[in-house]
PDB file of C-alpha atoms in Angstrom:
ATOM      1  CA  MET Y1221    -199.886 -14.311 -38.013  1.00  0.00           C
ATOM      2  CA  SER Y1222    -202.830 -16.091 -37.093  1.00  0.00           C
ATOM      3  CA  GLN Y1223    -206.232 -15.596 -39.703  1.00  0.00           C
ATOM      4  CA  ARG Y1224    -209.172 -14.861 -37.535  1.00  0.00           C
ATOM      5  CA  ARG Y1225    -211.755 -17.874 -37.803  1.00  0.00           C
ATOM      6  CA  THR Y1226    -215.515 -16.608 -38.642  1.00  0.00           C
ATOM      7  CA  ARG Y1227    -218.686 -17.243 -36.567  1.00  0.00           C
ATOM      8  CA  ALA Y1228    -219.352 -20.709 -38.302  1.00  0.00           C
ATOM      9  CA  GLU Y1229    -216.232 -21.973 -38.422  1.00  0.00           C
ATOM     10  CA  MET Y1230    -216.610 -21.385 -34.355  1.00  0.00           C
ATOM     11  CA  MET Y1231    -219.936 -23.470 -34.318  1.00  0.00           C
ATOM     12  CA  GLU Y1232    -218.989 -26.006 -36.344  1.00  0.00           C
ATOM     13  CA  GLU Y1233    -216.035 -26.354 -34.044  1.00  0.00           C
ATOM     14  CA  THR Y1234    -218.140 -26.816 -31.292  1.00  0.00           C
ATOM     15  CA  ARG Y1235    -220.923 -28.829 -33.170  1.00  0.00           C
ATOM     16  CA  ALA Y1236    -218.421 -31.890 -34.109  1.00  0.00           C
ATOM     17  CA  LYS Y1237    -216.735 -30.691 -30.132  1.00  0.00           C
ATOM     18  CA  LEU Y1238    -220.526 -32.066 -28.773  1.00  0.00           C
ATOM     19  CA  VAL Y1239    -221.232 -34.677 -31.547  1.00  0.00           C
ATOM     20  CA  ALA Y1240    -217.721 -36.336 -30.509  1.00  0.00           C
ATOM     21  CA  THR Y1241    -218.487 -36.065 -27.031  1.00  0.00           C
ATOM     22  CA  ALA Y1242    -221.760 -37.143 -26.779  1.00  0.00           C
ATOM     23  CA  ARG Y1243    -221.296 -40.480 -29.238  1.00  0.00           C
ATOM     24  CA  HIS Y1244    -217.902 -41.334 -27.330  1.00  0.00           C
ATOM     25  CA  ALA Y1245    -220.340 -41.371 -24.723  1.00  0.00           C
ATOM     26  CA  PHE Y1246    -223.376 -41.977 -25.541  1.00  0.00           C
ATOM     27  CA  ALA Y1247    -221.278 -45.817 -26.600  1.00  0.00           C
ATOM     28  CA  ALA Y1248    -219.586 -46.152 -24.163  1.00  0.00           C
ATOM     29  CA  GLN Y1249    -222.085 -45.923 -21.116  1.00  0.00           C
ATOM     30  CA  GLY Y1250    -225.482 -45.616 -23.123  1.00  0.00           C
ATOM     31  CA  TYR Y1251    -228.354 -42.879 -24.129  1.00  0.00           C
ATOM     32  CA  ALA Y1252    -229.616 -42.642 -20.707  1.00  0.00           C
ATOM     33  CA  HIS Y1253    -226.789 -42.402 -18.164  1.00  0.00           C
ATOM     34  CA  THR Y1254    -224.711 -39.692 -19.780  1.00  0.00           C
ATOM     35  CA  SER Y1255    -225.437 -37.063 -18.486  1.00  0.00           C
ATOM     36  CA  MET Y1256    -225.565 -33.453 -20.357  1.00  0.00           C
ATOM     37  CA  ASP Y1257    -223.756 -31.834 -17.067  1.00  0.00           C
ATOM     38  CA  ASP Y1258    -221.298 -34.622 -17.318  1.00  0.00           C
ATOM     39  CA  LEU Y1259    -221.087 -34.618 -21.403  1.00  0.00           C
ATOM     40  CA  THR Y1260    -220.754 -31.196 -21.974  1.00  0.00           C
ATOM     41  CA  GLY Y1261    -218.288 -30.608 -19.029  1.00  0.00           C
ATOM     42  CA  GLU Y1262    -215.743 -33.090 -20.435  1.00  0.00           C
ATOM     43  CA  ALA Y1263    -216.101 -31.523 -24.439  1.00  0.00           C
ATOM     44  CA  GLY Y1264    -215.340 -27.884 -21.671  1.00  0.00           C
ATOM     45  CA  LEU Y1265    -219.037 -26.098 -23.373  1.00  0.00           C
ATOM     46  CA  THR Y1266    -221.788 -25.612 -21.225  1.00  0.00           C
ATOM     47  CA  ARG Y1267    -225.259 -26.797 -21.882  1.00  0.00           C
ATOM     48  CA  GLY Y1268    -226.665 -23.559 -23.404  1.00  0.00           C
ATOM     49  CA  ALA Y1269    -224.608 -24.924 -26.684  1.00  0.00           C
ATOM     50  CA  LEU Y1270    -225.779 -28.322 -26.491  1.00  0.00           C
ATOM     51  CA  TYR Y1271    -229.792 -26.522 -25.929  1.00  0.00           C
ATOM     52  CA  HIS Y1272    -228.360 -23.911 -28.648  1.00  0.00           C
ATOM     53  CA  HIS Y1273    -227.097 -26.139 -31.062  1.00  0.00           C
ATOM     54  CA  PHE Y1274    -229.142 -29.407 -30.913  1.00  0.00           C
ATOM     55  CA  GLY Y1275    -232.355 -28.099 -28.572  1.00  0.00           C
ATOM     56  CA  GLY Y1276    -231.382 -30.868 -26.006  1.00  0.00           C
ATOM     57  CA  LYS Y1277    -230.110 -34.069 -25.412  1.00  0.00           C
ATOM     58  CA  GLU Y1278    -232.411 -35.790 -28.037  1.00  0.00           C
ATOM     59  CA  GLY Y1279    -231.209 -33.706 -31.145  1.00  0.00           C
ATOM     60  CA  LEU Y1280    -227.837 -34.767 -30.282  1.00  0.00           C
ATOM     61  CA  LEU Y1281    -228.639 -37.974 -30.270  1.00  0.00           C
ATOM     62  CA  VAL Y1282    -229.856 -37.590 -34.632  1.00  0.00           C
ATOM     63  CA  ALA Y1283    -226.816 -35.822 -35.078  1.00  0.00           C
ATOM     64  CA  VAL Y1284    -224.749 -38.977 -33.687  1.00  0.00           C
ATOM     65  CA  ILE Y1285    -226.934 -41.131 -35.127  1.00  0.00           C
ATOM     66  CA  GLU Y1286    -226.485 -39.287 -38.581  1.00  0.00           C
ATOM     67  CA  GLN Y1287    -222.747 -39.103 -38.626  1.00  0.00           C
ATOM     68  CA  ILE Y1288    -222.545 -42.779 -37.725  1.00  0.00           C
ATOM     69  CA  GLU Y1289    -225.255 -43.501 -40.769  1.00  0.00           C
ATOM     70  CA  ALA Y1290    -222.409 -41.635 -43.323  1.00  0.00           C
ATOM     71  CA  GLU Y1291    -219.974 -43.215 -42.256  1.00  0.00           C
ATOM     72  CA  VAL Y1292    -221.780 -46.385 -42.299  1.00  0.00           C
ATOM     73  CA  GLY Y1293    -222.882 -45.761 -46.258  1.00  0.00           C
ATOM     74  CA  THR Y1294    -218.966 -44.972 -47.001  1.00  0.00           C
ATOM     75  CA  GLN Y1295    -218.305 -48.798 -45.674  1.00  0.00           C
ATOM     76  CA  LEU Y1296    -220.840 -49.797 -47.800  1.00  0.00           C
ATOM     77  CA  ASP Y1297    -220.472 -48.902 -50.698  1.00  0.00           C
ATOM     78  CA  ALA Y1298    -216.564 -49.623 -50.933  1.00  0.00           C
ATOM     79  CA  VAL Y1299    -217.725 -53.215 -49.401  1.00  0.00           C
ATOM     80  CA  SER Y1300    -220.199 -53.548 -52.936  1.00  0.00           C
ATOM     81  CA  GLN Y1301    -217.244 -51.896 -55.503  1.00  0.00           C
ATOM     82  CA  ALA Y1302    -214.232 -54.196 -53.832  1.00  0.00           C
ATOM     83  CA  ALA Y1303    -216.588 -57.106 -55.285  1.00  0.00           C
ATOM     84  CA  PRO Y1304    -215.965 -58.996 -58.616  1.00  0.00           C
ATOM     85  CA  THR Y1305    -219.554 -58.310 -59.530  1.00  0.00           C
ATOM     86  CA  LEU Y1306    -222.472 -56.938 -59.097  1.00  0.00           C
ATOM     87  CA  TRP Y1307    -224.572 -59.529 -57.547  1.00  0.00           C
ATOM     88  CA  ASP Y1308    -221.858 -60.555 -55.182  1.00  0.00           C
ATOM     89  CA  GLY Y1309    -221.202 -56.140 -54.304  1.00  0.00           C
ATOM     90  CA  PHE Y1310    -224.943 -56.200 -53.576  1.00  0.00           C
ATOM     91  CA  CYS Y1311    -224.970 -59.638 -51.077  1.00  0.00           C
ATOM     92  CA  GLN Y1312    -221.774 -58.472 -49.418  1.00  0.00           C
ATOM     93  CA  ARG Y1313    -223.408 -54.630 -48.945  1.00  0.00           C
ATOM     94  CA  CYS Y1314    -226.488 -56.675 -47.292  1.00  0.00           C
ATOM     95  CA  HIS Y1315    -224.659 -58.957 -45.194  1.00  0.00           C
ATOM     96  CA  THR Y1316    -222.189 -55.625 -44.011  1.00  0.00           C
ATOM     97  CA  TYR Y1317    -224.928 -54.389 -43.081  1.00  0.00           C
ATOM     98  CA  LEU Y1318    -225.999 -57.726 -41.104  1.00  0.00           C
ATOM     99  CA  GLU Y1319    -221.965 -57.944 -39.076  1.00  0.00           C
ATOM    100  CA  LEU Y1320    -222.458 -54.332 -37.876  1.00  0.00           C
ATOM    101  CA  ALA Y1321    -224.852 -55.161 -35.853  1.00  0.00           C
ATOM    102  CA  LEU Y1322    -221.927 -56.484 -33.444  1.00  0.00           C
ATOM    103  CA  GLU Y1323    -219.869 -53.335 -33.324  1.00  0.00           C
ATOM    104  CA  PRO Y1324    -220.480 -52.308 -29.810  1.00  0.00           C
ATOM    105  CA  GLU Y1325    -220.645 -48.572 -31.394  1.00  0.00           C
ATOM    106  CA  ILE Y1326    -223.483 -49.666 -33.508  1.00  0.00           C
ATOM    107  CA  ARG Y1327    -225.131 -51.647 -31.526  1.00  0.00           C
ATOM    108  CA  ARG Y1328    -225.777 -49.257 -28.366  1.00  0.00           C
ATOM    109  CA  ILE Y1329    -226.404 -46.457 -30.389  1.00  0.00           C
ATOM    110  CA  ILE Y1330    -228.420 -47.683 -33.804  1.00  0.00           C
ATOM    111  CA  LEU Y1331    -229.344 -50.866 -33.213  1.00  0.00           C
ATOM    112  CA  GLN Y1332    -230.749 -49.864 -28.534  1.00  0.00           C
ATOM    113  CA  ASP Y1333    -230.629 -46.441 -28.217  1.00  0.00           C
ATOM    114  CA  ALA Y1334    -232.030 -44.737 -31.657  1.00  0.00           C
ATOM    115  CA  ARG Y1335    -234.959 -46.816 -30.933  1.00  0.00           C
ATOM    116  CA  ALA Y1336    -235.904 -46.485 -27.700  1.00  0.00           C
ATOM    117  CA  VAL Y1337    -235.590 -43.307 -27.480  1.00  0.00           C
ATOM    118  CA  LEU Y1338    -236.691 -42.062 -31.239  1.00  0.00           C
ATOM    119  CA  GLY Y1339    -238.972 -44.397 -31.899  1.00  0.00           C
ATOM    120  CA  ASP Y1340    -236.575 -46.168 -34.897  1.00  0.00           C
ATOM    121  CA  VAL Y1341    -233.757 -44.873 -36.627  1.00  0.00           C
ATOM    122  CA  PRO Y1342    -234.060 -41.031 -38.506  1.00  0.00           C
ATOM    123  CA  GLN Y1343    -236.365 -41.466 -41.899  1.00  0.00           C
ATOM    124  CA  ALA Y1344    -232.740 -39.873 -43.118  1.00  0.00           C
ATOM    125  CA  ALA Y1345    -230.899 -41.857 -42.844  1.00  0.00           C
ATOM    126  CA  GLN Y1346    -232.784 -45.127 -43.918  1.00  0.00           C
ATOM    127  CA  SER Y1347    -233.533 -43.055 -47.487  1.00  0.00           C
ATOM    128  CA  VAL Y1348    -230.005 -43.555 -48.548  1.00  0.00           C
ATOM    129  CA  GLY Y1349    -229.836 -47.176 -47.386  1.00  0.00           C
ATOM    130  CA  ILE Y1350    -233.313 -47.854 -49.560  1.00  0.00           C
ATOM    131  CA  ALA Y1351    -231.672 -45.547 -52.705  1.00  0.00           C
ATOM    132  CA  ALA Y1352    -228.651 -48.131 -52.254  1.00  0.00           C
ATOM    133  CA  LEU Y1353    -230.143 -50.658 -52.292  1.00  0.00           C
ATOM    134  CA  GLU Y1354    -232.723 -49.870 -55.186  1.00  0.00           C
ATOM    135  CA  ALA Y1355    -230.513 -48.789 -57.494  1.00  0.00           C
ATOM    136  CA  SER Y1356    -228.319 -51.885 -57.568  1.00  0.00           C
ATOM    137  CA  LEU Y1357    -231.375 -54.114 -58.345  1.00  0.00           C
ATOM    138  CA  GLU Y1358    -232.295 -51.758 -61.364  1.00  0.00           C
ATOM    139  CA  GLN Y1359    -228.306 -52.352 -61.942  1.00  0.00           C
ATOM    140  CA  LEU Y1360    -228.847 -56.429 -61.448  1.00  0.00           C
ATOM    141  CA  MET Y1361    -232.330 -56.559 -63.580  1.00  0.00           C
ATOM    142  CA  GLU Y1362    -230.950 -54.623 -66.428  1.00  0.00           C
ATOM    143  CA  GLU Y1363    -228.114 -57.010 -66.185  1.00  0.00           C
ATOM    144  CA  GLY Y1364    -230.184 -60.285 -66.297  1.00  0.00           C
ATOM    145  CA  THR Y1365    -228.982 -61.237 -62.748  1.00  0.00           C
ATOM    146  CA  VAL Y1366    -232.528 -59.721 -60.912  1.00  0.00           C
ATOM    147  CA  ALA Y1367    -236.113 -61.148 -61.968  1.00  0.00           C
ATOM    148  CA  ARG Y1368    -238.032 -57.842 -63.450  1.00  0.00           C
ATOM    149  CA  HIS Y1369    -240.077 -56.740 -60.987  1.00  0.00           C
ATOM    150  CA  HIS Y1370    -240.160 -53.144 -58.736  1.00  0.00           C
ATOM    151  CA  ALA Y1371    -237.407 -52.391 -57.778  1.00  0.00           C
ATOM    152  CA  GLY Y1372    -238.369 -49.770 -55.074  1.00  0.00           C
ATOM    153  CA  VAL Y1373    -240.733 -51.924 -53.729  1.00  0.00           C
ATOM    154  CA  THR Y1374    -238.221 -54.729 -53.144  1.00  0.00           C
ATOM    155  CA  ALA Y1375    -235.723 -52.574 -51.781  1.00  0.00           C
ATOM    156  CA  ARG Y1376    -237.784 -51.352 -49.257  1.00  0.00           C
ATOM    157  CA  MET Y1377    -239.003 -54.663 -47.843  1.00  0.00           C
ATOM    158  CA  LEU Y1378    -234.976 -55.380 -48.229  1.00  0.00           C
ATOM    159  CA  TYR Y1379    -234.101 -52.888 -46.341  1.00  0.00           C
ATOM    160  CA  GLY Y1380    -236.866 -53.907 -43.818  1.00  0.00           C
ATOM    161  CA  ALA Y1381    -235.994 -57.274 -43.076  1.00  0.00           C
ATOM    162  CA  VAL Y1382    -232.470 -56.497 -43.144  1.00  0.00           C
ATOM    163  CA  THR Y1383    -232.784 -53.632 -40.553  1.00  0.00           C
ATOM    164  CA  GLU Y1384    -235.395 -55.408 -38.450  1.00  0.00           C
ATOM    165  CA  ALA Y1385    -233.103 -58.954 -38.234  1.00  0.00           C
ATOM    166  CA  SER Y1386    -229.958 -56.634 -37.151  1.00  0.00           C
ATOM    167  CA  PHE Y1387    -232.773 -54.788 -34.371  1.00  0.00           C
ATOM    168  CA  TRP Y1388    -232.934 -58.757 -33.654  1.00  0.00           C
ATOM    169  CA  ILE Y1389    -229.251 -59.462 -33.082  1.00  0.00           C
ATOM    170  CA  ALA Y1390    -228.558 -56.098 -30.922  1.00  0.00           C
ATOM    171  CA  GLU Y1391    -231.153 -57.051 -28.538  1.00  0.00           C
ATOM    172  CA  PRO Y1392    -228.681 -57.815 -25.065  1.00  0.00           C
ATOM    173  CA  ASP Y1393    -230.114 -60.651 -24.037  1.00  0.00           C
ATOM    174  CA  ASP Y1394    -228.917 -63.311 -26.032  1.00  0.00           C
ATOM    175  CA  ASP Y1395    -225.113 -64.012 -27.916  1.00  0.00           C
ATOM    176  CA  PRO Y1396    -225.570 -61.977 -30.679  1.00  0.00           C
ATOM    177  CA  SER Y1397    -223.088 -64.395 -32.449  1.00  0.00           C
ATOM    178  CA  ILE Y1398    -225.485 -66.737 -32.606  1.00  0.00           C
ATOM    179  CA  LYS Y1399    -228.157 -64.551 -33.909  1.00  0.00           C
ATOM    180  CA  LEU Y1400    -225.622 -63.022 -36.874  1.00  0.00           C
ATOM    181  CA  ALA Y1401    -224.665 -66.336 -38.389  1.00  0.00           C
ATOM    182  CA  GLN Y1402    -229.310 -67.296 -38.585  1.00  0.00           C
ATOM    183  CA  ALA Y1403    -229.278 -64.143 -39.953  1.00  0.00           C
ATOM    184  CA  LEU Y1404    -227.380 -64.318 -42.529  1.00  0.00           C
ATOM    185  CA  ASP Y1405    -228.837 -68.217 -43.573  1.00  0.00           C
ATOM    186  CA  GLY Y1406    -232.365 -66.431 -43.831  1.00  0.00           C
ATOM    187  CA  LEU Y1407    -231.068 -63.308 -45.705  1.00  0.00           C
ATOM    188  CA  ASP Y1408    -229.015 -65.920 -48.012  1.00  0.00           C
ATOM    189  CA  ARG Y1409    -232.447 -67.383 -48.102  1.00  0.00           C
ATOM    190  CA  LEU Y1410    -233.930 -64.064 -49.164  1.00  0.00           C
ATOM    191  CA  LEU Y1411    -231.473 -63.001 -52.276  1.00  0.00           C
ATOM    192  CA  ASN Y1412    -231.799 -66.375 -53.726  1.00  0.00           C
ATOM    193  CA  GLY Y1413    -235.742 -65.590 -54.063  1.00  0.00           C
ATOM    194  CA  LEU Y1414    -234.127 -62.686 -56.450  1.00  0.00           C
ATOM    195  CA  ARG Y1415    -232.477 -64.431 -58.738  1.00  0.00           C
ATOM    196  CA  ALA Y1416    -233.620 -64.979 -62.526  1.00  0.00           C
TER     197      ALA Y1416
END
């Protein structure tokens, strides 16, 4: 005997189907080249469903970005926690953020299309990243590894530097692996300047 699905469950299933289909299409073709009719057809849904749940293609892009950013946050937390020391975890977290700029899906959706369409990554995703850096900096100051200063300001400055370097790495005109090596070198110089 099957249970009837609730309206909320059906709505969540529709949203998930649209986000999954859009994520695949945006990664493969880019936002600009993804047709809403093709996207909704691929998902087996109507254009009306897309408008109802996301308000349009741009709202769907935001939902895809939020999903990817949540996964990135989980990955960065795991990298930090696996490191032998808090400082190593902090540095590895920042390194990994830059290295993710080489991932095709992140490069295309987060670092190219998000900026082109939205002007930047949504504020909620930025706030989570800054908060994680600030919390780590406060712990590092408490253990004496990092010199005492305003952790919130430094977290924002570091987040800005790493984010801008990631956008630079993802630009389509040059070899991103060369840019990554240069960015990692610059990052290490910045991080070493924080040491007590």
